[in-house]
Amino acid sequence: SAVISQKPSRDICQRGTSLTIQCQVDSQVTMMFWYRQQPGQSLTLIATANQGSEATYESGFVIDKFPISRPNLTFSTLTVSNMSPEDSSIYLCSVWIGYEQFFGPGTRLTVL
Amino acid sequence: ELKVEQNPLFLSMQEGKNYTIYCNYSTTSDRLYWYRQDPGKSLESLFVLLSNGAVKQEGRLMASLDTKARLSTLHITAAVHDLSATYFCAVDASGSRLTFGEGTQLTVNP
């Protein structure tokens, strides 16, 4: 399995500001994934973060809005830029260990 | 585009009863996952199904996969209150990128 931590666990932010979410894994992994879970909804993949290359974004998500860093094999950040109330969600990072995908505890973001 | 559909989306059942949650998906895949999510919590991995005909059981939950029918089931036997949660199925059909179903919110009543 994997131990994944995220910071912050929750935050309340003002419209127009940005928030950077950190994800730390206890083992080296090639890919890290960022998901969004809007209130009462399922999970949607935002992007895949690869160490040493640009992140790969899913349809409907762009780098200007969700810039991602991946400085090493155990760490990644996701920034939610120029936030609006529609960005209020839980943001989760995840990794694959073998055939199983493990999720971090999530960052609960509220935008006022 | 891969679509993953669960039904029912909401399930209220009495303790001691049995029920099945269904997960249909629209494209070929032989990797399907079931997760549990408690309110305000992250996702907990329940089952990893990696081949046609795979069946796995843990306690009162049993999951199966029929890749030809593109169908997975999560069967609940003799439900107890502690099973109340939201259950998601997810399909890996494009190289490690999971597509999730809408989730089934299960409430088990005394």
PDB file of N, CA and C in Angstrom, chain B:
ATOM      1  N   GLU B   1     -15.661   7.931 -25.753  1.00  0.00           N
ATOM      2  CA  GLU B   1     -15.487   8.304 -24.354  1.00  0.00           C
ATOM      3  C   GLU B   1     -16.089   7.222 -23.458  1.00  0.00           C
ATOM      4  N   LEU B   2     -15.301   6.803 -22.498  1.00  0.00           N
ATOM      5  CA  LEU B   2     -15.751   5.769 -21.573  1.00  0.00           C
ATOM      6  C   LEU B   2     -16.829   6.304 -20.641  1.00  0.00           C
ATOM      7  N   LYS B   3     -17.907   5.552 -20.524  1.00  0.00           N
ATOM      8  CA  LYS B   3     -18.959   5.908 -19.570  1.00  0.00           C
ATOM      9  C   LYS B   3     -19.113   4.761 -18.581  1.00  0.00           C
ATOM     10  N   VAL B   4     -19.250   5.124 -17.329  1.00  0.00           N
ATOM     11  CA  VAL B   4     -19.437   4.144 -16.257  1.00  0.00           C
ATOM     12  C   VAL B   4     -20.711   4.516 -15.511  1.00  0.00           C
ATOM     13  N   GLU B   5     -21.638   3.577 -15.485  1.00  0.00           N
ATOM     14  CA  GLU B   5     -22.939   3.866 -14.883  1.00  0.00           C
ATOM     15  C   GLU B   5     -23.222   2.899 -13.740  1.00  0.00           C
ATOM     16  N   GLN B   6     -23.627   3.446 -12.638  1.00  0.00           N
ATOM     17  CA  GLN B   6     -23.996   2.621 -11.495  1.00  0.00           C
ATOM     18  C   GLN B   6     -25.496   2.716 -11.261  1.00  0.00           C
ATOM     19  N   ASN B   7     -26.040   1.640 -10.756  1.00  0.00           N
ATOM     20  CA  ASN B   7     -27.412   1.716 -10.272  1.00  0.00           C
ATOM     21  C   ASN B   7     -27.637   0.675  -9.191  1.00  0.00           C
ATOM     22  N   PRO B   8     -28.424   1.031  -8.205  1.00  0.00           N
ATOM     23  CA  PRO B   8     -29.077   2.339  -8.075  1.00  0.00           C
ATOM     24  C   PRO B   8     -28.103   3.409  -7.583  1.00  0.00           C
ATOM     25  N   LEU B   9     -28.504   4.654  -7.656  1.00  0.00           N
ATOM     26  CA  LEU B   9     -27.676   5.740  -7.128  1.00  0.00           C
ATOM     27  C   LEU B   9     -27.931   5.935  -5.634  1.00  0.00           C
ATOM     28  N   PHE B  10     -29.113   5.601  -5.209  1.00  0.00           N
ATOM     29  CA  PHE B  10     -29.465   5.687  -3.799  1.00  0.00           C
ATOM     30  C   PHE B  10     -30.117   4.371  -3.397  1.00  0.00           C
ATOM     31  N   LEU B  11     -29.699   3.854  -2.266  1.00  0.00           N
ATOM     32  CA  LEU B  11     -30.210   2.571  -1.804  1.00  0.00           C
ATOM     33  C   LEU B  11     -30.410   2.630  -0.300  1.00  0.00           C
ATOM     34  N   SER B  12     -31.649   2.432   0.109  1.00  0.00           N
ATOM     35  CA  SER B  12     -31.962   2.369   1.530  1.00  0.00           C
ATOM     36  C   SER B  12     -32.445   0.963   1.827  1.00  0.00           C
ATOM     37  N   MET B  13     -31.784   0.303   2.718  1.00  0.00           N
ATOM     38  CA  MET B  13     -32.148  -1.072   2.992  1.00  0.00           C
ATOM     39  C   MET B  13     -32.132  -1.362   4.485  1.00  0.00           C
ATOM     40  N   GLN B  14     -32.823  -2.419   4.850  1.00  0.00           N
ATOM     41  CA  GLN B  14     -32.889  -2.789   6.260  1.00  0.00           C
ATOM     42  C   GLN B  14     -31.741  -3.714   6.608  1.00  0.00           C
ATOM     43  N   GLU B  15     -31.345  -3.650   7.843  1.00  0.00           N
ATOM     44  CA  GLU B  15     -30.334  -4.589   8.317  1.00  0.00           C
ATOM     45  C   GLU B  15     -30.819  -6.015   8.079  1.00  0.00           C
ATOM     46  N   GLY B  16     -29.873  -6.850   7.711  1.00  0.00           N
ATOM     47  CA  GLY B  16     -30.189  -8.260   7.505  1.00  0.00           C
ATOM     48  C   GLY B  16     -30.595  -8.614   6.084  1.00  0.00           C
ATOM     49  N   LYS B  17     -30.881  -7.613   5.275  1.00  0.00           N
ATOM     50  CA  LYS B  17     -31.313  -7.871   3.896  1.00  0.00           C
ATOM     51  C   LYS B  17     -30.116  -7.955   2.955  1.00  0.00           C
ATOM     52  N   ASN B  18     -30.388  -8.515   1.766  1.00  0.00           N
ATOM     53  CA  ASN B  18     -29.378  -8.624   0.714  1.00  0.00           C
ATOM     54  C   ASN B  18     -29.726  -7.682  -0.419  1.00  0.00           C
ATOM     55  N   TYR B  19     -28.684  -7.205  -1.084  1.00  0.00           N
ATOM     56  CA  TYR B  19     -28.936  -6.363  -2.262  1.00  0.00           C
ATOM     57  C   TYR B  19     -27.696  -6.344  -3.142  1.00  0.00           C
ATOM     58  N   THR B  20     -27.904  -5.926  -4.401  1.00  0.00           N
ATOM     59  CA  THR B  20     -26.807  -5.873  -5.369  1.00  0.00           C
ATOM     60  C   THR B  20     -26.741  -4.500  -6.014  1.00  0.00           C
ATOM     61  N   ILE B  21     -25.530  -3.976  -6.103  1.00  0.00           N
ATOM     62  CA  ILE B  21     -25.263  -2.739  -6.838  1.00  0.00           C
ATOM     63  C   ILE B  21     -24.622  -3.118  -8.161  1.00  0.00           C
ATOM     64  N   TYR B  22     -25.070  -2.473  -9.231  1.00  0.00           N
ATOM     65  CA  TYR B  22     -24.590  -2.800 -10.571  1.00  0.00           C
ATOM     66  C   TYR B  22     -23.715  -1.681 -11.127  1.00  0.00           C
ATOM     67  N   CYS B  23     -22.726  -2.091 -11.894  1.00  0.00           N
ATOM     68  CA  CYS B  23     -21.813  -1.140 -12.522  1.00  0.00           C
ATOM     69  C   CYS B  23     -21.625  -1.563 -13.982  1.00  0.00           C
ATOM     70  N   ASN B  24     -22.134  -0.765 -14.892  1.00  0.00           N
ATOM     71  CA  ASN B  24     -21.973  -1.015 -16.329  1.00  0.00           C
ATOM     72  C   ASN B  24     -20.973  -0.029 -16.920  1.00  0.00           C
ATOM     73  N   TYR B  25     -20.195  -0.495 -17.883  1.00  0.00           N
ATOM     74  CA  TYR B  25     -19.266   0.416 -18.522  1.00  0.00           C
ATOM     75  C   TYR B  25     -19.287   0.199 -20.029  1.00  0.00           C
ATOM     76  N   SER B  26     -18.825   1.215 -20.750  1.00  0.00           N
ATOM     77  CA  SER B  26     -19.137   1.270 -22.189  1.00  0.00           C
ATOM     78  C   SER B  26     -18.032   0.813 -23.117  1.00  0.00           C
ATOM     79  N   THR B  27     -16.840   0.516 -22.586  1.00  0.00           N
ATOM     80  CA  THR B  27     -15.768   0.113 -23.477  1.00  0.00           C
ATOM     81  C   THR B  27     -15.002  -1.058 -22.889  1.00  0.00           C
ATOM     82  N   THR B  28     -14.218  -1.691 -23.706  1.00  0.00           N
ATOM     83  CA  THR B  28     -13.503  -2.887 -23.267  1.00  0.00           C
ATOM     84  C   THR B  28     -12.520  -2.576 -22.154  1.00  0.00           C
ATOM     85  N   SER B  29     -12.589  -3.344 -21.100  1.00  0.00           N
ATOM     86  CA  SER B  29     -11.626  -3.220 -20.016  1.00  0.00           C
ATOM     87  C   SER B  29     -11.680  -4.485 -19.179  1.00  0.00           C
ATOM     88  N   ASP B  30     -10.539  -4.899 -18.666  1.00  0.00           N
ATOM     89  CA  ASP B  30     -10.562  -6.029 -17.740  1.00  0.00           C
ATOM     90  C   ASP B  30      -9.993  -5.623 -16.386  1.00  0.00           C
ATOM     91  N   ARG B  31     -10.117  -4.332 -16.086  1.00  0.00           N
ATOM     92  CA  ARG B  31      -9.687  -3.851 -14.777  1.00  0.00           C
ATOM     93  C   ARG B  31     -10.789  -2.999 -14.188  1.00  0.00           C
ATOM     94  N   LEU B  32     -11.340  -3.464 -13.094  1.00  0.00           N
ATOM     95  CA  LEU B  32     -12.420  -2.725 -12.456  1.00  0.00           C
ATOM     96  C   LEU B  32     -12.186  -2.697 -10.957  1.00  0.00           C
ATOM     97  N   TYR B  33     -12.538  -1.585 -10.359  1.00  0.00           N
ATOM     98  CA  TYR B  33     -12.236  -1.337  -8.956  1.00  0.00           C
ATOM     99  C   TYR B  33     -13.498  -0.890  -8.224  1.00  0.00           C
ATOM    100  N   TRP B  34     -13.597  -1.296  -6.985  1.00  0.00           N
ATOM    101  CA  TRP B  34     -14.654  -0.813  -6.106  1.00  0.00           C
ATOM    102  C   TRP B  34     -14.020  -0.084  -4.928  1.00  0.00           C
ATOM    103  N   TYR B  35     -14.612   1.090  -4.622  1.00  0.00           N
ATOM    104  CA  TYR B  35     -14.143   1.892  -3.506  1.00  0.00           C
ATOM    105  C   TYR B  35     -15.317   2.213  -2.594  1.00  0.00           C
ATOM    106  N   ARG B  36     -14.978   2.470  -1.352  1.00  0.00           N
ATOM    107  CA  ARG B  36     -15.952   2.946  -0.372  1.00  0.00           C
ATOM    108  C   ARG B  36     -15.531   4.329   0.079  1.00  0.00           C
ATOM    109  N   GLN B  37     -16.521   5.215   0.249  1.00  0.00           N
ATOM    110  CA  GLN B  37     -16.240   6.549   0.770  1.00  0.00           C
ATOM    111  C   GLN B  37     -17.232   6.869   1.879  1.00  0.00           C
ATOM    112  N   ASP B  38     -16.722   7.129   3.061  1.00  0.00           N
ATOM    113  CA  ASP B  38     -17.548   7.597   4.165  1.00  0.00           C
ATOM    114  C   ASP B  38     -17.638   9.115   4.102  1.00  0.00           C
ATOM    115  N   PRO B  39     -18.701   9.701   4.647  1.00  0.00           N
ATOM    116  CA  PRO B  39     -18.874  11.158   4.562  1.00  0.00           C
ATOM    117  C   PRO B  39     -17.660  11.920   5.078  1.00  0.00           C
ATOM    118  N   GLY B  40     -17.185  12.856   4.276  1.00  0.00           N
ATOM    119  CA  GLY B  40     -16.048  13.672   4.676  1.00  0.00           C
ATOM    120  C   GLY B  40     -14.712  12.971   4.631  1.00  0.00           C
ATOM    121  N   LYS B  41     -14.702  11.760   4.113  1.00  0.00           N
ATOM    122  CA  LYS B  41     -13.449  10.979   4.078  1.00  0.00           C
ATOM    123  C   LYS B  41     -12.993  10.739   2.644  1.00  0.00           C
ATOM    124  N   SER B  42     -11.798  10.170   2.540  1.00  0.00           N
ATOM    125  CA  SER B  42     -11.257   9.826   1.234  1.00  0.00           C
ATOM    126  C   SER B  42     -11.791   8.457   0.795  1.00  0.00           C
ATOM    127  N   LEU B  43     -11.226   7.928  -0.263  1.00  0.00           N
ATOM    128  CA  LEU B  43     -11.670   6.651  -0.803  1.00  0.00           C
ATOM    129  C   LEU B  43     -10.850   5.510  -0.227  1.00  0.00           C
ATOM    130  N   GLU B  44     -11.561   4.446   0.118  1.00  0.00           N
ATOM    131  CA  GLU B  44     -10.928   3.232   0.616  1.00  0.00           C
ATOM    132  C   GLU B  44     -11.108   2.145  -0.431  1.00  0.00           C
ATOM    133  N   SER B  45     -10.019   1.528  -0.827  1.00  0.00           N
ATOM    134  CA  SER B  45     -10.087   0.463  -1.818  1.00  0.00           C
ATOM    135  C   SER B  45     -10.740  -0.783  -1.222  1.00  0.00           C
ATOM    136  N   LEU B  46     -11.754  -1.301  -1.925  1.00  0.00           N
ATOM    137  CA  LEU B  46     -12.427  -2.520  -1.483  1.00  0.00           C
ATOM    138  C   LEU B  46     -11.986  -3.738  -2.294  1.00  0.00           C
ATOM    139  N   PHE B  47     -12.126  -3.638  -3.609  1.00  0.00           N
ATOM    140  CA  PHE B  47     -11.843  -4.779  -4.462  1.00  0.00           C
ATOM    141  C   PHE B  47     -11.118  -4.338  -5.726  1.00  0.00           C
ATOM    142  N   VAL B  48     -10.210  -5.204  -6.166  1.00  0.00           N
ATOM    143  CA  VAL B  48      -9.525  -5.032  -7.442  1.00  0.00           C
ATOM    144  C   VAL B  48      -9.854  -6.258  -8.281  1.00  0.00           C
ATOM    145  N   LEU B  49     -10.522  -6.054  -9.406  1.00  0.00           N
ATOM    146  CA  LEU B  49     -10.951  -7.152 -10.276  1.00  0.00           C
ATOM    147  C   LEU B  49     -10.196  -7.028 -11.587  1.00  0.00           C
ATOM    148  N   LEU B  50      -9.392  -8.033 -11.917  1.00  0.00           N
ATOM    149  CA  LEU B  50      -8.443  -7.885 -13.019  1.00  0.00           C
ATOM    150  C   LEU B  50      -8.678  -8.825 -14.183  1.00  0.00           C
ATOM    151  N   SER B  51      -9.720  -9.627 -14.150  1.00  0.00           N
ATOM    152  CA  SER B  51      -9.952 -10.533 -15.271  1.00  0.00           C
ATOM    153  C   SER B  51     -11.423 -10.928 -15.328  1.00  0.00           C
ATOM    154  N   ASN B  52     -11.814 -11.404 -16.498  1.00  0.00           N
ATOM    155  CA  ASN B  52     -13.191 -11.855 -16.666  1.00  0.00           C
ATOM    156  C   ASN B  52     -13.478 -13.007 -15.712  1.00  0.00           C
ATOM    157  N   GLY B  53     -14.616 -12.926 -15.050  1.00  0.00           N
ATOM    158  CA  GLY B  53     -14.983 -13.984 -14.127  1.00  0.00           C
ATOM    159  C   GLY B  53     -14.419 -13.822 -12.730  1.00  0.00           C
ATOM    160  N   ALA B  54     -13.656 -12.761 -12.509  1.00  0.00           N
ATOM    161  CA  ALA B  54     -13.064 -12.565 -11.181  1.00  0.00           C
ATOM    162  C   ALA B  54     -14.169 -12.358 -10.152  1.00  0.00           C
ATOM    163  N   VAL B  55     -13.993 -12.988  -9.025  1.00  0.00           N
ATOM    164  CA  VAL B  55     -14.914 -12.847  -7.901  1.00  0.00           C
ATOM    165  C   VAL B  55     -14.072 -12.685  -6.637  1.00  0.00           C
ATOM    166  N   LYS B  56     -14.417 -11.657  -5.862  1.00  0.00           N
ATOM    167  CA  LYS B  56     -13.704 -11.457  -4.608  1.00  0.00           C
ATOM    168  C   LYS B  56     -14.709 -11.181  -3.502  1.00  0.00           C
ATOM    169  N   GLN B  57     -14.379 -11.648  -2.305  1.00  0.00           N
ATOM    170  CA  GLN B  57     -15.273 -11.471  -1.169  1.00  0.00           C
ATOM    171  C   GLN B  57     -14.502 -10.984   0.029  1.00  0.00           C
ATOM    172  N   GLU B  58     -15.145 -10.065   0.762  1.00  0.00           N
ATOM    173  CA  GLU B  58     -14.580  -9.559   2.000  1.00  0.00           C
ATOM    174  C   GLU B  58     -15.740  -9.298   2.936  1.00  0.00           C
ATOM    175  N   GLY B  59     -15.852 -10.141   3.947  1.00  0.00           N
ATOM    176  CA  GLY B  59     -16.944  -9.976   4.893  1.00  0.00           C
ATOM    177  C   GLY B  59     -18.295 -10.127   4.212  1.00  0.00           C
ATOM    178  N   ARG B  60     -19.134  -9.127   4.340  1.00  0.00           N
ATOM    179  CA  ARG B  60     -20.485  -9.174   3.774  1.00  0.00           C
ATOM    180  C   ARG B  60     -20.563  -8.661   2.344  1.00  0.00           C
ATOM    181  N   LEU B  61     -19.447  -8.321   1.763  1.00  0.00           N
ATOM    182  CA  LEU B  61     -19.402  -7.793   0.404  1.00  0.00           C
ATOM    183  C   LEU B  61     -18.729  -8.781  -0.534  1.00  0.00           C
ATOM    184  N   MET B  62     -19.333  -8.923  -1.727  1.00  0.00           N
ATOM    185  CA  MET B  62     -18.736  -9.753  -2.765  1.00  0.00           C
ATOM    186  C   MET B  62     -18.842  -9.028  -4.089  1.00  0.00           C
ATOM    187  N   ALA B  63     -17.737  -8.959  -4.811  1.00  0.00           N
ATOM    188  CA  ALA B  63     -17.704  -8.277  -6.097  1.00  0.00           C
ATOM    189  C   ALA B  63     -17.356  -9.272  -7.199  1.00  0.00           C
ATOM    190  N   SER B  64     -17.945  -9.041  -8.376  1.00  0.00           N
ATOM    191  CA  SER B  64     -17.667  -9.902  -9.523  1.00  0.00           C
ATOM    192  C   SER B  64     -17.522  -9.055 -10.768  1.00  0.00           C
ATOM    193  N   LEU B  65     -16.879  -9.653 -11.791  1.00  0.00           N
ATOM    194  CA  LEU B  65     -16.649  -8.932 -13.036  1.00  0.00           C
ATOM    195  C   LEU B  65     -16.959  -9.831 -14.220  1.00  0.00           C
ATOM    196  N   ASP B  66     -17.775  -9.331 -15.127  1.00  0.00           N
ATOM    197  CA  ASP B  66     -18.071  -9.996 -16.401  1.00  0.00           C
ATOM    198  C   ASP B  66     -17.638  -9.034 -17.492  1.00  0.00           C
ATOM    199  N   THR B  67     -16.463  -9.245 -18.057  1.00  0.00           N
ATOM    200  CA  THR B  67     -15.935  -8.287 -19.036  1.00  0.00           C
ATOM    201  C   THR B  67     -16.680  -8.373 -20.366  1.00  0.00           C
ATOM    202  N   LYS B  68     -17.267  -9.518 -20.655  1.00  0.00           N
ATOM    203  CA  LYS B  68     -18.007  -9.636 -21.919  1.00  0.00           C
ATOM    204  C   LYS B  68     -19.290  -8.818 -21.861  1.00  0.00           C
ATOM    205  N   ALA B  69     -19.937  -8.839 -20.730  1.00  0.00           N
ATOM    206  CA  ALA B  69     -21.148  -8.039 -20.542  1.00  0.00           C
ATOM    207  C   ALA B  69     -20.825  -6.623 -20.114  1.00  0.00           C
ATOM    208  N   ARG B  70     -19.543  -6.348 -19.829  1.00  0.00           N
ATOM    209  CA  ARG B  70     -19.116  -5.037 -19.335  1.00  0.00           C
ATOM    210  C   ARG B  70     -19.916  -4.679 -18.089  1.00  0.00           C
ATOM    211  N   LEU B  71     -19.913  -5.603 -17.156  1.00  0.00           N
ATOM    212  CA  LEU B  71     -20.740  -5.470 -15.965  1.00  0.00           C
ATOM    213  C   LEU B  71     -19.993  -5.983 -14.744  1.00  0.00           C
ATOM    214  N   SER B  72     -20.068  -5.208 -13.680  1.00  0.00           N
ATOM    215  CA  SER B  72     -19.584  -5.669 -12.387  1.00  0.00           C
ATOM    216  C   SER B  72     -20.708  -5.520 -11.379  1.00  0.00           C
ATOM    217  N   THR B  73     -20.735  -6.405 -10.411  1.00  0.00           N
ATOM    218  CA  THR B  73     -21.731  -6.320  -9.353  1.00  0.00           C
ATOM    219  C   THR B  73     -21.049  -6.302  -7.992  1.00  0.00           C
ATOM    220  N   LEU B  74     -21.665  -5.603  -7.067  1.00  0.00           N
ATOM    221  CA  LEU B  74     -21.238  -5.592  -5.677  1.00  0.00           C
ATOM    222  C   LEU B  74     -22.430  -6.075  -4.864  1.00  0.00           C
ATOM    223  N   HIS B  75     -22.300  -7.279  -4.325  1.00  0.00           N
ATOM    224  CA  HIS B  75     -23.405  -7.883  -3.609  1.00  0.00           C
ATOM    225  C   HIS B  75     -23.206  -7.729  -2.108  1.00  0.00           C
ATOM    226  N   ILE B  76     -24.280  -7.314  -1.463  1.00  0.00           N
ATOM    227  CA  ILE B  76     -24.265  -7.104  -0.011  1.00  0.00           C
ATOM    228  C   ILE B  76     -25.110  -8.191   0.627  1.00  0.00           C
ATOM    229  N   THR B  77     -24.530  -8.898   1.559  1.00  0.00           N
ATOM    230  CA  THR B  77     -25.242  -9.979   2.233  1.00  0.00           C
ATOM    231  C   THR B  77     -25.492  -9.608   3.689  1.00  0.00           C
ATOM    232  N   ALA B  78     -26.754  -9.746   4.102  1.00  0.00           N
ATOM    233  CA  ALA B  78     -27.126  -9.488   5.500  1.00  0.00           C
ATOM    234  C   ALA B  78     -26.557  -8.157   5.982  1.00  0.00           C
ATOM    235  N   ALA B  79     -27.035  -7.093   5.362  1.00  0.00           N
ATOM    236  CA  ALA B  79     -26.467  -5.760   5.609  1.00  0.00           C
ATOM    237  C   ALA B  79     -26.503  -5.379   7.093  1.00  0.00           C
ATOM    238  N   VAL B  80     -25.484  -4.640   7.476  1.00  0.00           N
ATOM    239  CA  VAL B  80     -25.402  -4.058   8.817  1.00  0.00           C
ATOM    240  C   VAL B  80     -25.178  -2.557   8.685  1.00  0.00           C
ATOM    241  N   HIS B  81     -25.489  -1.821   9.757  1.00  0.00           N
ATOM    242  CA  HIS B  81     -25.422  -0.365   9.703  1.00  0.00           C
ATOM    243  C   HIS B  81     -24.039   0.143   9.297  1.00  0.00           C
ATOM    244  N   ASP B  82     -22.997  -0.557   9.702  1.00  0.00           N
ATOM    245  CA  ASP B  82     -21.628  -0.112   9.415  1.00  0.00           C
ATOM    246  C   ASP B  82     -21.311  -0.077   7.924  1.00  0.00           C
ATOM    247  N   LEU B  83     -22.140  -0.709   7.122  1.00  0.00           N
ATOM    248  CA  LEU B  83     -21.917  -0.678   5.679  1.00  0.00           C
ATOM    249  C   LEU B  83     -22.447   0.603   5.027  1.00  0.00           C
ATOM    250  N   SER B  84     -23.136   1.426   5.781  1.00  0.00           N
ATOM    251  CA  SER B  84     -23.649   2.688   5.241  1.00  0.00           C
ATOM    252  C   SER B  84     -22.482   3.557   4.778  1.00  0.00           C
ATOM    253  N   ALA B  85     -22.503   3.922   3.493  1.00  0.00           N
ATOM    254  CA  ALA B  85     -21.413   4.693   2.876  1.00  0.00           C
ATOM    255  C   ALA B  85     -21.797   4.909   1.412  1.00  0.00           C
ATOM    256  N   THR B  86     -20.920   5.579   0.671  1.00  0.00           N
ATOM    257  CA  THR B  86     -21.087   5.675  -0.773  1.00  0.00           C
ATOM    258  C   THR B  86     -20.084   4.749  -1.427  1.00  0.00           C
ATOM    259  N   TYR B  87     -20.548   3.963  -2.376  1.00  0.00           N
ATOM    260  CA  TYR B  87     -19.708   2.980  -3.066  1.00  0.00           C
ATOM    261  C   TYR B  87     -19.535   3.401  -4.518  1.00  0.00           C
ATOM    262  N   PHE B  88     -18.288   3.422  -4.941  1.00  0.00           N
ATOM    263  CA  PHE B  88     -17.952   3.784  -6.321  1.00  0.00           C
ATOM    264  C   PHE B  88     -17.312   2.590  -7.030  1.00  0.00           C
ATOM    265  N   CYS B  89     -17.713   2.402  -8.281  1.00  0.00           N
ATOM    266  CA  CYS B  89     -16.910   1.542  -9.138  1.00  0.00           C
ATOM    267  C   CYS B  89     -16.096   2.446 -10.059  1.00  0.00           C
ATOM    268  N   ALA B  90     -14.982   1.934 -10.526  1.00  0.00           N
ATOM    269  CA  ALA B  90     -14.103   2.693 -11.408  1.00  0.00           C
ATOM    270  C   ALA B  90     -13.457   1.736 -12.393  1.00  0.00           C
ATOM    271  N   VAL B  91     -13.305   2.199 -13.616  1.00  0.00           N
ATOM    272  CA  VAL B  91     -12.776   1.370 -14.695  1.00  0.00           C
ATOM    273  C   VAL B  91     -11.488   1.973 -15.221  1.00  0.00           C
ATOM    274  N   ASP B  92     -10.514   1.125 -15.446  1.00  0.00           N
ATOM    275  CA  ASP B  92      -9.251   1.534 -16.042  1.00  0.00           C
ATOM    276  C   ASP B  92      -9.241   1.045 -17.483  1.00  0.00           C
ATOM    277  N   ALA B  93      -9.496   1.962 -18.403  1.00  0.00           N
ATOM    278  CA  ALA B  93      -9.537   1.564 -19.814  1.00  0.00           C
ATOM    279  C   ALA B  93      -8.542   2.334 -20.655  1.00  0.00           C
ATOM    280  N   SER B  94      -7.721   3.151 -20.058  1.00  0.00           N
ATOM    281  CA  SER B  94      -6.821   3.989 -20.852  1.00  0.00           C
ATOM    282  C   SER B  94      -5.532   4.279 -20.107  1.00  0.00           C
ATOM    283  N   GLY B  95      -4.863   3.215 -19.727  1.00  0.00           N
ATOM    284  CA  GLY B  95      -3.524   3.387 -19.186  1.00  0.00           C
ATOM    285  C   GLY B  95      -3.436   4.091 -17.862  1.00  0.00           C
ATOM    286  N   SER B  96      -4.019   3.500 -16.851  1.00  0.00           N
ATOM    287  CA  SER B  96      -3.883   3.975 -15.477  1.00  0.00           C
ATOM    288  C   SER B  96      -4.779   5.145 -15.124  1.00  0.00           C
ATOM    289  N   ARG B  97      -5.624   5.593 -16.053  1.00  0.00           N
ATOM    290  CA  ARG B  97      -6.530   6.695 -15.747  1.00  0.00           C
ATOM    291  C   ARG B  97      -7.905   6.117 -15.463  1.00  0.00           C
ATOM    292  N   LEU B  98      -8.352   6.255 -14.218  1.00  0.00           N
ATOM    293  CA  LEU B  98      -9.623   5.675 -13.817  1.00  0.00           C
ATOM    294  C   LEU B  98     -10.790   6.588 -14.169  1.00  0.00           C
ATOM    295  N   THR B  99     -11.861   5.967 -14.645  1.00  0.00           N
ATOM    296  CA  THR B  99     -13.132   6.659 -14.833  1.00  0.00           C
ATOM    297  C   THR B  99     -14.109   6.094 -13.822  1.00  0.00           C
ATOM    298  N   PHE B 100     -14.701   6.974 -13.041  1.00  0.00           N
ATOM    299  CA  PHE B 100     -15.561   6.567 -11.937  1.00  0.00           C
ATOM    300  C   PHE B 100     -17.033   6.589 -12.319  1.00  0.00           C
ATOM    301  N   GLY B 101     -17.791   5.685 -11.714  1.00  0.00           N
ATOM    302  CA  GLY B 101     -19.234   5.767 -11.763  1.00  0.00           C
ATOM    303  C   GLY B 101     -19.728   6.879 -10.862  1.00  0.00           C
ATOM    304  N   GLU B 102     -21.042   7.089 -10.902  1.00  0.00           N
ATOM    305  CA  GLU B 102     -21.628   8.209 -10.158  1.00  0.00           C
ATOM    306  C   GLU B 102     -21.648   7.964  -8.651  1.00  0.00           C
ATOM    307  N   GLY B 103     -21.504   6.724  -8.265  1.00  0.00           N
ATOM    308  CA  GLY B 103     -21.560   6.388  -6.846  1.00  0.00           C
ATOM    309  C   GLY B 103     -22.950   5.937  -6.426  1.00  0.00           C
ATOM    310  N   THR B 104     -22.995   5.002  -5.486  1.00  0.00           N
ATOM    311  CA  THR B 104     -24.243   4.524  -4.899  1.00  0.00           C
ATOM    312  C   THR B 104     -24.215   4.844  -3.415  1.00  0.00           C
ATOM    313  N   GLN B 105     -25.140   5.672  -2.998  1.00  0.00           N
ATOM    314  CA  GLN B 105     -25.216   6.057  -1.587  1.00  0.00           C
ATOM    315  C   GLN B 105     -26.088   5.038  -0.860  1.00  0.00           C
ATOM    316  N   LEU B 106     -25.453   4.251  -0.020  1.00  0.00           N
ATOM    317  CA  LEU B 106     -26.136   3.170   0.688  1.00  0.00           C
ATOM    318  C   LEU B 106     -26.415   3.577   2.129  1.00  0.00           C
ATOM    319  N   THR B 107     -27.665   3.405   2.525  1.00  0.00           N
ATOM    320  CA  THR B 107     -28.056   3.628   3.920  1.00  0.00           C
ATOM    321  C   THR B 107     -28.668   2.338   4.445  1.00  0.00           C
ATOM    322  N   VAL B 108     -28.122   1.831   5.514  1.00  0.00           N
ATOM    323  CA  VAL B 108     -28.658   0.622   6.128  1.00  0.00           C
ATOM    324  C   VAL B 108     -29.356   1.014   7.419  1.00  0.00           C
ATOM    325  N   ASN B 109     -30.628   0.723   7.460  1.00  0.00           N
ATOM    326  CA  ASN B 109     -31.456   1.121   8.607  1.00  0.00           C
ATOM    327  C   ASN B 109     -31.660  -0.038   9.566  1.00  0.00           C
ATOM    328  N   PRO B 110     -31.709   0.273  10.873  1.00  0.00           N
ATOM    329  CA  PRO B 110     -31.911  -0.785  11.868  1.00  0.00           C
ATOM    330  C   PRO B 110     -33.260  -1.466  11.672  1.00  0.00           C
TER     331      PRO B 110
END
